[in-house]
Amino acid sequence: MNLFVTLLRRETTALFVSPIAWAVIAVFLLLMGYTFTMNLFIAKTASLTHIFFQAAALLVLIVPILTMRQFAEERRGGTLELLLTAPVPEHAVVLAKFGAAWIVTLVMIGLTGVYAIVLGIWGTPDWGPVYAGYVGLVALSAALVSLGVMVSALTSNQIVAAMVTLGLFTLMWMVDTLATLLPAGIDNVLIGVSLLAHVTPFATGALYTSDFGFFIVLTLAGLFFATRALGRR
Amino acid sequence: MSFPEAGAPAAPAFSLPAPVVQARGLVKWYGRRKAVDRVSFDVMPGEVVGLLGPNGSGKSTILRMLTGYLAPTDGIATIDGCDVLTDSLEARRRVGYVPEDVPLYPQMRVHEFLAFMARLRGVAAPGVAQAVDDVVDRLRLGSVRALTISKLSRGFRQRVAIAQALLGEPKLVILDEPTNGLDPRQIIELRGVIRGIAERHAVLVTSHILAEIERTAQRALILLDGRLLGQYVIGSGEPLEDVFLRMTEAEGPGAA
């Protein structure tokens, strides 16, 4: 546990020392703030449903930038060799990398809580969907960060890691649109792996264990394969 | 006074210390290329052993297998009795390793980096500061301990890398091409540092430079194309250069 905390502290510090985390948080909040303002003052709706959909879509675009360096940079700089020849189990390294990048995404998501507070002050929002939306974003971000860390563990090139992760996320986001072209049976499989299909219930205020399960399975699978990728030397 | 029972094995008159490193038949394939071919050797406590060979002879691959970074395709290696494959964490606890390109975290301060590595190497929290002070003193890093690593010269970076390898008092310290990129003064200083390390640890050092092995090691293991051609006790008569040429030329003209 102490070992994990030591690694997590270093990883989190490394992310916040680099300008990437700050740039990502700033751009995310800028775009979210723009949408919230338009939603509130032009559409005049006291709801965060649009905000949650946009936040989810932005996470799909932004998480690859956060996770691309996690292992790729260590591999390129040789520090991975230093880390993995110390008496440290691979899974502790993976969990620390995952934890650090997830903390950054949680900070981003947490800061959008200001919008909920503003809604609460100036209007009477239905709080159920607001809570559900945030739970959904937290679950989605865990799955995305885990998959991003997994891809980063497979390459020493940050750009390759970012592009492969982005491609994977985009495909998983919109794969359900392909379902309409496929025969019954197969279409359900594609809908079952679609990020959008599992985010939508959360964003609209519905909590299903199947959606939770989906994101938990993705998160665990990403961490498992990242650990396997590190062990494959 | 008691006597051993009849048939009991007689107690040895003296016992040799167990080797820190035991490598037996190490093999490593990279795809279709055999990088290391049935290499066996021992390193005894307090000994400085040099792995000598041209670039691509398998030196770094052997070190990486001993540190647990690479899994051998075949063969066994133990560090202080711990198998590097099946008891990897315990084996790694007994090794301090300085990779060839001296990889460090450039944004960290020297003392932060050393404290981080001390914790990773299992130094208990109350002892971390003392362990860092100890290696800072041993490697004479006092003047740079508060600086960020990115601001250090190559020589100081090398010392920081060695310092982290000494944390946790490993049985074996492995240095991969430690003189690479150093100026002559730094190389001379480093030789002194290696001699100092050898007072408390076994040392395995690689180089493709004959003079470096001759000056720092007590025994040289000569490698070519992944094979161990032989070993030579430094200072036992014939110059190392002659031994190296004889061994490598026996493998065919232009082999080295």
Short mmCIF file of C-alpha atoms in Angstrom, two decimals:
data_model
loop_
_atom_site.label_atom_id
_atom_site.label_comp_id
_atom_site.label_asym_id
_atom_site.label_seq_id
_atom_site.Cartn_x
_atom_site.Cartn_y
_atom_site.Cartn_z
CA MET A 1 0.00 0.00 0.00
CA ASN A 2 2.84 2.38 0.93
CA LEU A 3 4.51 1.49 -2.34
CA PHE A 4 1.33 2.33 -4.28
CA VAL A 5 0.95 5.65 -2.45
CA THR A 6 4.59 6.52 -3.23
CA LEU A 7 4.09 5.74 -6.91
CA LEU A 8 0.70 7.50 -7.07
CA ARG A 9 2.14 10.65 -5.50
CA ARG A 10 4.99 10.77 -8.02
CA GLU A 11 2.71 10.10 -10.98
CA THR A 12 0.17 12.71 -9.92
CA THR A 13 2.89 15.29 -9.31
CA ALA A 14 4.44 14.50 -12.72
CA LEU A 15 1.09 15.08 -14.45
CA PHE A 16 0.42 18.37 -12.67
CA VAL A 17 4.01 19.58 -13.17
CA SER A 18 3.64 19.12 -16.93
CA PRO A 19 1.64 21.74 -18.81
CA ILE A 20 -0.48 19.00 -20.42
CA ALA A 21 -2.77 18.50 -17.41
CA TRP A 22 -3.37 22.22 -16.99
CA ALA A 23 -3.97 22.76 -20.71
CA VAL A 24 -6.40 19.84 -20.82
CA ILE A 25 -8.31 21.06 -17.76
CA ALA A 26 -8.43 24.63 -19.09
CA VAL A 27 -9.72 23.65 -22.54
CA PHE A 28 -12.26 21.27 -21.05
CA LEU A 29 -13.65 23.91 -18.69
CA LEU A 30 -13.67 26.57 -21.40
CA LEU A 31 -15.73 24.44 -23.75
CA MET A 32 -18.00 23.24 -20.96
CA GLY A 33 -18.50 26.79 -19.70
CA TYR A 34 -19.43 27.97 -23.18
CA THR A 35 -22.08 25.26 -23.55
CA PHE A 36 -23.43 25.83 -20.05
CA THR A 37 -23.74 29.56 -20.65
CA MET A 38 -25.53 29.05 -23.97
CA ASN A 39 -27.80 26.45 -22.39
CA LEU A 40 -28.70 28.65 -19.45
CA PHE A 41 -29.06 32.07 -21.02
CA ILE A 42 -30.25 31.23 -24.52
CA ALA A 43 -32.15 27.95 -24.16
CA LYS A 44 -33.07 28.90 -20.57
CA THR A 45 -33.21 25.27 -19.36
CA ALA A 46 -32.32 24.36 -15.78
CA SER A 47 -30.87 20.99 -16.77
CA LEU A 48 -27.37 19.60 -17.14
CA THR A 49 -28.28 16.80 -19.57
CA HIS A 50 -26.55 18.54 -22.50
CA ILE A 51 -23.58 19.28 -20.30
CA PHE A 52 -23.19 15.59 -19.42
CA PHE A 53 -23.32 14.51 -23.07
CA GLN A 54 -20.78 17.12 -24.03
CA ALA A 55 -18.53 16.24 -21.07
CA ALA A 56 -18.64 12.58 -22.10
CA ALA A 57 -17.76 13.43 -25.71
CA LEU A 58 -14.93 15.71 -24.58
CA LEU A 59 -13.55 12.98 -22.31
CA VAL A 60 -13.37 10.71 -25.36
CA LEU A 61 -11.22 13.35 -27.09
CA ILE A 62 -9.18 14.52 -24.11
CA VAL A 63 -8.33 11.36 -22.17
CA PRO A 64 -5.98 10.08 -24.94
CA ILE A 65 -3.89 13.24 -24.48
CA LEU A 66 -3.68 12.61 -20.73
CA THR A 67 -2.83 8.93 -20.94
CA MET A 68 -0.53 8.93 -23.98
CA ARG A 69 2.54 9.77 -21.91
CA GLN A 70 1.87 7.47 -18.97
CA PHE A 71 3.98 4.55 -20.14
CA ALA A 72 5.13 5.71 -23.57
CA GLU A 73 7.28 8.51 -22.15
CA GLU A 74 8.79 6.28 -19.46
CA ARG A 75 9.61 3.67 -22.08
CA ARG A 76 11.19 6.24 -24.42
CA GLY A 77 13.18 7.92 -21.64
CA GLY A 78 14.35 4.60 -20.17
CA THR A 79 12.89 5.29 -16.72
CA LEU A 80 10.53 2.34 -17.14
CA GLU A 81 13.60 0.10 -16.91
CA LEU A 82 14.57 1.83 -13.66
CA LEU A 83 11.06 1.41 -12.29
CA LEU A 84 10.60 -2.22 -13.29
CA THR A 85 14.01 -3.33 -12.02
CA ALA A 86 13.17 -1.94 -8.58
CA PRO A 87 11.30 -4.34 -6.29
CA VAL A 88 7.92 -3.07 -7.45
CA PRO A 89 5.14 -5.32 -8.77
CA GLU A 90 3.89 -4.39 -12.23
CA HIS A 91 0.29 -4.02 -11.10
CA ALA A 92 1.31 -1.33 -8.57
CA VAL A 93 2.93 0.68 -11.37
CA VAL A 94 -0.16 0.30 -13.58
CA LEU A 95 -2.55 1.24 -10.77
CA ALA A 96 -0.50 4.33 -9.93
CA LYS A 97 -0.44 5.48 -13.57
CA PHE A 98 -4.17 4.86 -13.83
CA GLY A 99 -4.86 6.57 -10.50
CA ALA A 100 -2.91 9.69 -11.40
CA ALA A 101 -4.62 10.19 -14.77
CA TRP A 102 -8.02 9.44 -13.23
CA ILE A 103 -7.42 12.06 -10.53
CA VAL A 104 -6.89 14.67 -13.27
CA THR A 105 -10.15 13.70 -14.98
CA LEU A 106 -11.97 13.72 -11.64
CA VAL A 107 -10.66 17.25 -11.00
CA MET A 108 -12.02 18.29 -14.43
CA ILE A 109 -15.39 16.69 -13.76
CA GLY A 110 -15.48 18.02 -10.21
CA LEU A 111 -14.90 21.58 -11.34
CA THR A 112 -18.02 21.40 -13.53
CA GLY A 113 -19.92 21.02 -10.25
CA VAL A 114 -19.95 24.82 -10.26
CA TYR A 115 -22.62 24.62 -12.97
CA ALA A 116 -24.84 22.49 -10.72
CA ILE A 117 -24.35 24.98 -7.88
CA VAL A 118 -25.27 27.88 -10.19
CA LEU A 119 -28.39 25.98 -11.31
CA GLY A 120 -29.29 25.31 -7.68
CA ILE A 121 -28.96 28.99 -6.79
CA TRP A 122 -30.87 30.42 -9.75
CA GLY A 123 -33.33 27.65 -10.53
CA THR A 124 -34.99 24.49 -9.28
CA PRO A 125 -33.29 21.63 -11.12
CA ASP A 126 -34.30 18.00 -10.72
CA TRP A 127 -31.31 16.75 -8.71
CA GLY A 128 -31.76 13.05 -9.53
CA PRO A 129 -30.49 13.32 -13.12
CA VAL A 130 -27.69 15.64 -11.94
CA TYR A 131 -26.37 13.04 -9.49
CA ALA A 132 -26.82 10.25 -12.06
CA GLY A 133 -24.98 12.28 -14.69
CA TYR A 134 -21.98 12.79 -12.44
CA VAL A 135 -21.90 9.11 -11.47
CA GLY A 136 -21.93 8.28 -15.19
CA LEU A 137 -19.05 10.65 -15.94
CA VAL A 138 -16.97 9.20 -13.11
CA ALA A 139 -17.61 5.63 -14.37
CA LEU A 140 -16.91 6.58 -17.99
CA SER A 141 -13.69 8.40 -17.10
CA ALA A 142 -12.39 5.37 -15.17
CA ALA A 143 -12.98 3.12 -18.19
CA LEU A 144 -11.42 5.58 -20.65
CA VAL A 145 -8.34 6.22 -18.51
CA SER A 146 -7.84 2.51 -17.98
CA LEU A 147 -8.00 1.78 -21.73
CA GLY A 148 -5.72 4.75 -22.47
CA VAL A 149 -3.13 3.49 -19.98
CA MET A 150 -3.36 0.04 -21.59
CA VAL A 151 -2.59 1.43 -25.06
CA SER A 152 0.24 3.56 -23.65
CA ALA A 153 1.78 0.41 -22.14
CA LEU A 154 2.00 -1.11 -25.61
CA THR A 155 4.11 1.57 -27.31
CA SER A 156 7.06 3.89 -26.76
CA ASN A 157 5.64 6.62 -29.00
CA GLN A 158 3.28 9.09 -27.35
CA ILE A 159 1.65 10.19 -30.61
CA VAL A 160 0.99 6.60 -31.62
CA ALA A 161 -0.49 5.96 -28.17
CA ALA A 162 -2.73 9.03 -28.46
CA MET A 163 -3.94 8.22 -31.98
CA VAL A 164 -4.64 4.54 -31.27
CA THR A 165 -6.49 5.47 -28.08
CA LEU A 166 -8.50 8.14 -29.87
CA GLY A 167 -9.39 5.70 -32.65
CA LEU A 168 -10.44 3.06 -30.12
CA PHE A 169 -12.59 5.50 -28.13
CA THR A 170 -14.23 7.03 -31.21
CA LEU A 171 -15.06 3.59 -32.56
CA MET A 172 -16.48 2.50 -29.22
CA TRP A 173 -18.44 5.76 -28.93
CA MET A 174 -20.29 5.47 -32.20
CA VAL A 175 -20.23 1.75 -32.93
CA ASP A 176 -23.97 1.49 -32.20
CA THR A 177 -24.74 3.48 -35.36
CA LEU A 178 -23.43 0.52 -37.33
CA ALA A 179 -25.93 -1.74 -35.58
CA THR A 180 -28.80 -0.54 -37.79
CA LEU A 181 -27.06 -2.07 -40.81
CA LEU A 182 -26.54 -5.48 -39.23
CA PRO A 183 -28.90 -8.42 -38.72
CA ALA A 184 -30.73 -8.89 -35.45
CA GLY A 185 -28.57 -10.53 -32.81
CA ILE A 186 -25.32 -8.99 -33.97
CA ASP A 187 -26.74 -5.48 -33.62
CA ASN A 188 -27.28 -6.05 -29.90
CA VAL A 189 -23.64 -6.98 -29.48
CA LEU A 190 -22.54 -3.68 -31.05
CA ILE A 191 -24.99 -1.70 -28.94
CA GLY A 192 -23.68 -3.58 -25.93
CA VAL A 193 -20.14 -2.29 -26.44
CA SER A 194 -21.14 1.26 -27.38
CA LEU A 195 -19.97 3.92 -24.95
CA LEU A 196 -22.77 6.26 -26.01
CA ALA A 197 -25.42 3.60 -25.37
CA HIS A 198 -24.15 3.15 -21.81
CA VAL A 199 -23.62 6.87 -21.11
CA THR A 200 -27.11 7.93 -22.26
CA PRO A 201 -29.05 6.41 -19.33
CA PHE A 202 -26.76 8.12 -16.80
CA ALA A 203 -27.01 11.48 -18.58
CA THR A 204 -30.79 11.27 -18.61
CA GLY A 205 -31.06 10.30 -14.95
CA ALA A 206 -31.43 6.51 -15.15
CA LEU A 207 -29.08 4.22 -13.23
CA TYR A 208 -28.79 0.60 -14.39
CA THR A 209 -26.45 -1.99 -12.94
CA SER A 210 -25.71 -3.20 -16.50
CA ASP A 211 -24.22 0.21 -17.35
CA PHE A 212 -22.17 0.20 -14.14
CA GLY A 213 -21.06 -3.33 -14.92
CA PHE A 214 -20.02 -2.34 -18.44
CA PHE A 215 -17.75 0.45 -17.23
CA ILE A 216 -16.34 -1.64 -14.37
CA VAL A 217 -15.53 -4.50 -16.76
CA LEU A 218 -13.84 -2.08 -19.20
CA THR A 219 -11.80 -0.56 -16.38
CA LEU A 220 -10.65 -3.91 -15.02
CA ALA A 221 -9.90 -5.25 -18.50
CA GLY A 222 -7.78 -2.19 -19.31
CA LEU A 223 -5.80 -2.52 -16.07
CA PHE A 224 -5.37 -6.27 -16.57
CA PHE A 225 -4.06 -5.96 -20.13
CA ALA A 226 -1.82 -3.02 -19.21
CA THR A 227 -0.23 -5.19 -16.51
CA ARG A 228 0.16 -8.05 -18.98
CA ALA A 229 1.72 -5.68 -21.52
CA LEU A 230 4.30 -4.57 -18.94
CA GLY A 231 5.08 -8.15 -18.00
CA ARG A 232 5.65 -9.11 -21.65
CA ARG A 233 9.36 -8.32 -21.92
CA MET B 1 33.49 -33.34 23.99
CA SER B 2 31.28 -34.95 21.34
CA PHE B 3 32.22 -36.67 18.14
CA PRO B 4 30.21 -36.93 14.96
CA GLU B 5 28.29 -40.16 14.59
CA ALA B 6 29.62 -42.81 12.25
CA GLY B 7 28.45 -42.18 8.71
CA ALA B 8 27.69 -38.48 9.28
CA PRO B 9 29.30 -36.17 6.72
CA ALA B 10 32.47 -34.62 8.00
CA ALA B 11 32.23 -30.88 8.62
CA PRO B 12 34.21 -28.93 6.04
CA ALA B 13 37.45 -27.43 7.26
CA PHE B 14 36.34 -24.07 5.77
CA SER B 15 33.35 -22.89 3.73
CA LEU B 16 33.35 -20.60 0.73
CA PRO B 17 30.78 -17.82 0.72
CA ALA B 18 27.82 -18.45 -1.58
CA PRO B 19 27.99 -16.58 -4.88
CA VAL B 20 25.88 -13.43 -5.12
CA VAL B 21 25.16 -14.17 -8.78
CA GLN B 22 24.76 -17.61 -10.25
CA ALA B 23 23.96 -17.69 -13.96
CA ARG B 24 23.54 -21.08 -15.57
CA GLY B 25 23.01 -21.56 -19.29
CA LEU B 26 21.35 -18.20 -19.91
CA VAL B 27 19.83 -17.94 -23.38
CA LYS B 28 17.92 -15.04 -24.91
CA TRP B 29 16.32 -14.97 -28.32
CA TYR B 30 15.06 -11.73 -29.89
CA GLY B 31 12.82 -13.09 -32.63
CA ARG B 32 15.16 -15.12 -34.81
CA ARG B 33 18.35 -13.61 -33.38
CA LYS B 34 20.10 -15.30 -30.49
CA ALA B 35 21.41 -12.45 -28.34
CA VAL B 36 22.77 -14.60 -25.51
CA ASP B 37 23.88 -18.18 -25.94
CA ARG B 38 24.25 -20.48 -22.89
CA VAL B 39 26.15 -18.07 -20.68
CA SER B 40 27.15 -19.29 -17.21
CA PHE B 41 29.14 -17.48 -14.54
CA ASP B 42 29.28 -16.61 -10.82
CA VAL B 43 29.98 -13.39 -8.99
CA MET B 44 31.27 -13.72 -5.43
CA PRO B 45 30.61 -11.27 -2.57
CA GLY B 46 32.91 -8.25 -2.67
CA GLU B 47 34.07 -9.05 -6.17
CA VAL B 48 34.13 -6.61 -9.10
CA VAL B 49 33.48 -8.53 -12.29
CA GLY B 50 33.64 -6.92 -15.71
CA LEU B 51 31.60 -8.06 -18.70
CA LEU B 52 33.78 -7.19 -21.67
CA GLY B 53 32.75 -7.40 -25.28
CA PRO B 54 32.10 -5.38 -28.41
CA ASN B 55 28.77 -3.62 -28.98
CA GLY B 56 26.06 -6.18 -29.60
CA SER B 57 27.85 -8.97 -27.77
CA GLY B 58 24.96 -9.45 -25.31
CA LYS B 59 26.33 -7.60 -22.26
CA SER B 60 23.27 -5.43 -21.62
CA THR B 61 20.90 -8.31 -22.33
CA ILE B 62 22.64 -10.42 -19.67
CA LEU B 63 22.34 -7.56 -17.17
CA ARG B 64 18.67 -7.07 -18.01
CA MET B 65 18.03 -10.75 -17.38
CA LEU B 66 19.79 -10.55 -14.02
CA THR B 67 17.70 -7.52 -13.02
CA GLY B 68 14.47 -9.25 -14.01
CA TYR B 69 13.74 -6.70 -16.73
CA LEU B 70 13.99 -9.36 -19.43
CA ALA B 71 12.96 -12.97 -19.00
CA PRO B 72 15.57 -15.51 -20.16
CA THR B 73 14.41 -17.75 -22.99
CA ASP B 74 16.25 -20.55 -21.23
CA GLY B 75 18.57 -21.01 -18.29
CA ILE B 76 18.50 -19.95 -14.66
CA ALA B 77 19.89 -16.96 -12.81
CA THR B 78 19.82 -16.35 -9.08
CA ILE B 79 20.75 -13.30 -7.03
CA ASP B 80 21.77 -14.22 -3.49
CA GLY B 81 19.84 -17.46 -3.95
CA CYS B 82 16.64 -15.86 -5.32
CA ASP B 83 15.59 -16.91 -8.81
CA VAL B 84 15.20 -13.83 -11.04
CA LEU B 85 12.17 -15.37 -12.74
CA THR B 86 10.23 -17.22 -10.05
CA ASP B 87 11.24 -15.04 -7.08
CA SER B 88 11.61 -11.84 -9.04
CA LEU B 89 10.69 -9.28 -6.37
CA GLU B 90 13.12 -10.73 -3.82
CA ALA B 91 15.85 -10.96 -6.46
CA ARG B 92 15.25 -7.32 -7.47
CA ARG B 93 15.40 -6.27 -3.82
CA ARG B 94 18.98 -7.56 -3.81
CA VAL B 95 20.11 -5.70 -6.94
CA GLY B 96 20.92 -2.06 -7.52
CA TYR B 97 20.97 -1.27 -11.22
CA VAL B 98 22.31 1.63 -13.26
CA PRO B 99 21.14 1.30 -16.88
CA GLU B 100 23.37 2.44 -19.72
CA ASP B 101 21.68 5.73 -20.59
CA VAL B 102 21.31 6.82 -16.94
CA PRO B 103 17.54 7.29 -17.06
CA LEU B 104 16.31 9.63 -14.32
CA TYR B 105 13.24 11.81 -13.81
CA PRO B 106 14.57 15.20 -14.95
CA GLN B 107 11.90 17.31 -13.24
CA MET B 108 12.63 15.89 -9.77
CA ARG B 109 15.16 17.29 -7.33
CA VAL B 110 18.06 15.00 -6.46
CA HIS B 111 16.95 14.40 -2.87
CA GLU B 112 13.31 13.91 -3.93
CA PHE B 113 14.36 11.34 -6.51
CA LEU B 114 16.57 9.48 -4.04
CA ALA B 115 13.81 9.47 -1.40
CA PHE B 116 11.37 8.16 -4.02
CA MET B 117 13.75 5.37 -5.02
CA ALA B 118 14.50 4.56 -1.37
CA ARG B 119 10.79 3.98 -0.73
CA LEU B 120 10.54 1.81 -3.86
CA ARG B 121 13.53 -0.18 -2.67
CA GLY B 122 11.76 -0.98 0.55
CA VAL B 123 13.52 1.42 2.92
CA ALA B 124 11.09 1.96 5.83
CA ALA B 125 9.66 5.50 6.02
CA PRO B 126 11.56 6.56 9.18
CA GLY B 127 14.86 5.48 7.58
CA VAL B 128 14.44 7.17 4.21
CA ALA B 129 16.06 10.49 5.15
CA GLN B 130 19.04 8.70 6.73
CA ALA B 131 19.41 6.39 3.71
CA VAL B 132 19.37 9.40 1.36
CA ASP B 133 21.93 11.27 3.48
CA ASP B 134 24.13 8.17 3.47
CA VAL B 135 24.24 7.80 -0.33
CA VAL B 136 24.56 11.56 -0.80
CA ASP B 137 27.68 11.44 1.37
CA ARG B 138 29.07 8.33 -0.31
CA LEU B 139 28.65 9.75 -3.81
CA ARG B 140 29.57 13.33 -2.76
CA LEU B 141 26.27 14.77 -3.99
CA GLY B 142 25.85 17.30 -1.18
CA SER B 143 26.39 20.32 -3.44
CA VAL B 144 23.63 19.27 -5.85
CA ARG B 145 21.08 17.54 -3.62
CA ALA B 146 18.58 20.41 -3.88
CA LEU B 147 18.96 20.88 -7.65
CA THR B 148 16.59 19.50 -10.25
CA ILE B 149 18.12 16.58 -12.13
CA SER B 150 17.70 18.32 -15.50
CA LYS B 151 20.28 20.92 -14.37
CA LEU B 152 23.00 18.38 -13.55
CA SER B 153 26.05 17.57 -15.66
CA ARG B 154 26.39 14.07 -17.09
CA GLY B 155 28.90 13.19 -14.38
CA PHE B 156 26.57 14.18 -11.56
CA ARG B 157 23.63 12.43 -13.24
CA GLN B 158 25.77 9.29 -13.32
CA ARG B 159 26.48 9.68 -9.60
CA VAL B 160 22.79 10.17 -8.82
CA ALA B 161 22.00 7.03 -10.79
CA ILE B 162 24.63 5.10 -8.82
CA ALA B 163 23.36 6.58 -5.57
CA GLN B 164 19.84 5.28 -6.21
CA ALA B 165 21.30 1.85 -6.94
CA LEU B 166 22.94 1.75 -3.50
CA LEU B 167 19.72 2.49 -1.61
CA GLY B 168 18.41 -0.45 0.38
CA GLU B 169 21.92 -1.95 0.64
CA PRO B 170 21.66 -4.40 -2.28
CA LYS B 171 24.00 -7.39 -2.41
CA LEU B 172 24.83 -6.68 -6.04
CA VAL B 173 25.32 -3.42 -7.91
CA ILE B 174 25.10 -3.59 -11.69
CA LEU B 175 26.59 -0.80 -13.80
CA ASP B 176 25.95 -0.88 -17.55
CA GLU B 177 28.64 1.02 -19.46
CA PRO B 178 29.09 3.55 -16.63
CA THR B 179 31.80 5.59 -18.36
CA ASN B 180 29.75 6.35 -21.47
CA GLY B 181 29.62 10.08 -22.14
CA LEU B 182 31.92 11.04 -19.28
CA ASP B 183 34.96 13.29 -19.69
CA PRO B 184 38.41 11.98 -18.60
CA ARG B 185 38.23 13.56 -15.13
CA GLN B 186 34.77 12.13 -14.53
CA ILE B 187 35.97 8.70 -15.68
CA ILE B 188 38.85 8.79 -13.21
CA GLU B 189 36.47 9.84 -10.42
CA LEU B 190 34.04 7.09 -11.36
CA ARG B 191 36.75 4.45 -11.01
CA GLY B 192 37.22 5.59 -7.43
CA VAL B 193 33.47 5.46 -6.88
CA ILE B 194 33.31 1.87 -8.17
CA ARG B 195 36.18 0.84 -5.89
CA GLY B 196 34.29 2.41 -2.98
CA ILE B 197 31.10 0.52 -3.87
CA ALA B 198 33.03 -2.76 -3.98
CA GLU B 199 33.88 -2.39 -0.29
CA ARG B 200 30.24 -3.14 0.60
CA HIS B 201 28.69 -4.77 -2.48
CA ALA B 202 29.50 -7.19 -5.27
CA VAL B 203 29.76 -5.25 -8.55
CA LEU B 204 29.03 -6.34 -12.09
CA VAL B 205 30.16 -3.75 -14.61
CA THR B 206 30.04 -3.81 -18.41
CA SER B 207 32.23 -2.02 -20.88
CA HIS B 208 33.42 -2.35 -24.43
CA ILE B 209 36.61 -0.53 -23.42
CA LEU B 210 39.45 -2.85 -22.37
CA ALA B 211 41.23 -0.28 -20.21
CA GLU B 212 38.12 0.40 -18.16
CA ILE B 213 37.61 -3.23 -17.26
CA GLU B 214 41.33 -3.63 -16.58
CA ARG B 215 41.28 -0.66 -14.17
CA THR B 216 38.02 -1.37 -12.33
CA ALA B 217 37.43 -5.14 -12.31
CA GLN B 218 39.18 -8.03 -10.62
CA ARG B 219 37.94 -10.53 -13.18
CA ALA B 220 36.84 -10.10 -16.79
CA LEU B 221 34.25 -12.22 -18.61
CA ILE B 222 34.87 -11.95 -22.33
CA LEU B 223 31.80 -12.07 -24.57
CA LEU B 224 31.37 -12.25 -28.31
CA ASP B 225 28.15 -12.68 -30.27
CA GLY B 226 26.28 -13.60 -27.10
CA ARG B 227 28.71 -16.34 -26.10
CA LEU B 228 31.05 -16.33 -23.11
CA LEU B 229 34.46 -17.05 -24.62
CA GLY B 230 36.26 -17.25 -21.31
CA GLN B 231 37.29 -15.39 -18.21
CA TYR B 232 40.47 -13.80 -17.06
CA VAL B 233 41.72 -12.69 -13.65
CA ILE B 234 43.05 -9.16 -14.09
CA GLY B 235 46.74 -8.82 -13.35
CA SER B 236 47.47 -12.53 -13.56
CA GLY B 237 50.28 -12.09 -16.07
CA GLU B 238 49.29 -11.54 -19.66
CA PRO B 239 47.76 -8.12 -20.53
CA LEU B 240 43.97 -8.22 -20.90
CA GLU B 241 44.30 -6.83 -24.43
CA ASP B 242 46.32 -9.87 -25.54
CA VAL B 243 43.89 -12.27 -23.88
CA PHE B 244 40.93 -10.53 -25.49
CA LEU B 245 42.51 -10.58 -28.96
CA ARG B 246 43.51 -14.22 -28.64
CA MET B 247 40.05 -15.29 -27.53
CA THR B 248 38.13 -13.28 -30.10
CA GLU B 249 40.47 -14.03 -33.00
CA ALA B 250 40.10 -17.72 -32.30
CA GLU B 251 36.45 -17.20 -33.26
CA GLY B 252 37.48 -16.17 -36.77
CA PRO B 253 39.12 -13.15 -38.44
CA GLY B 254 37.33 -9.91 -37.76
CA ALA B 255 35.09 -11.56 -35.24
CA ALA B 256 35.38 -8.72 -32.75
#
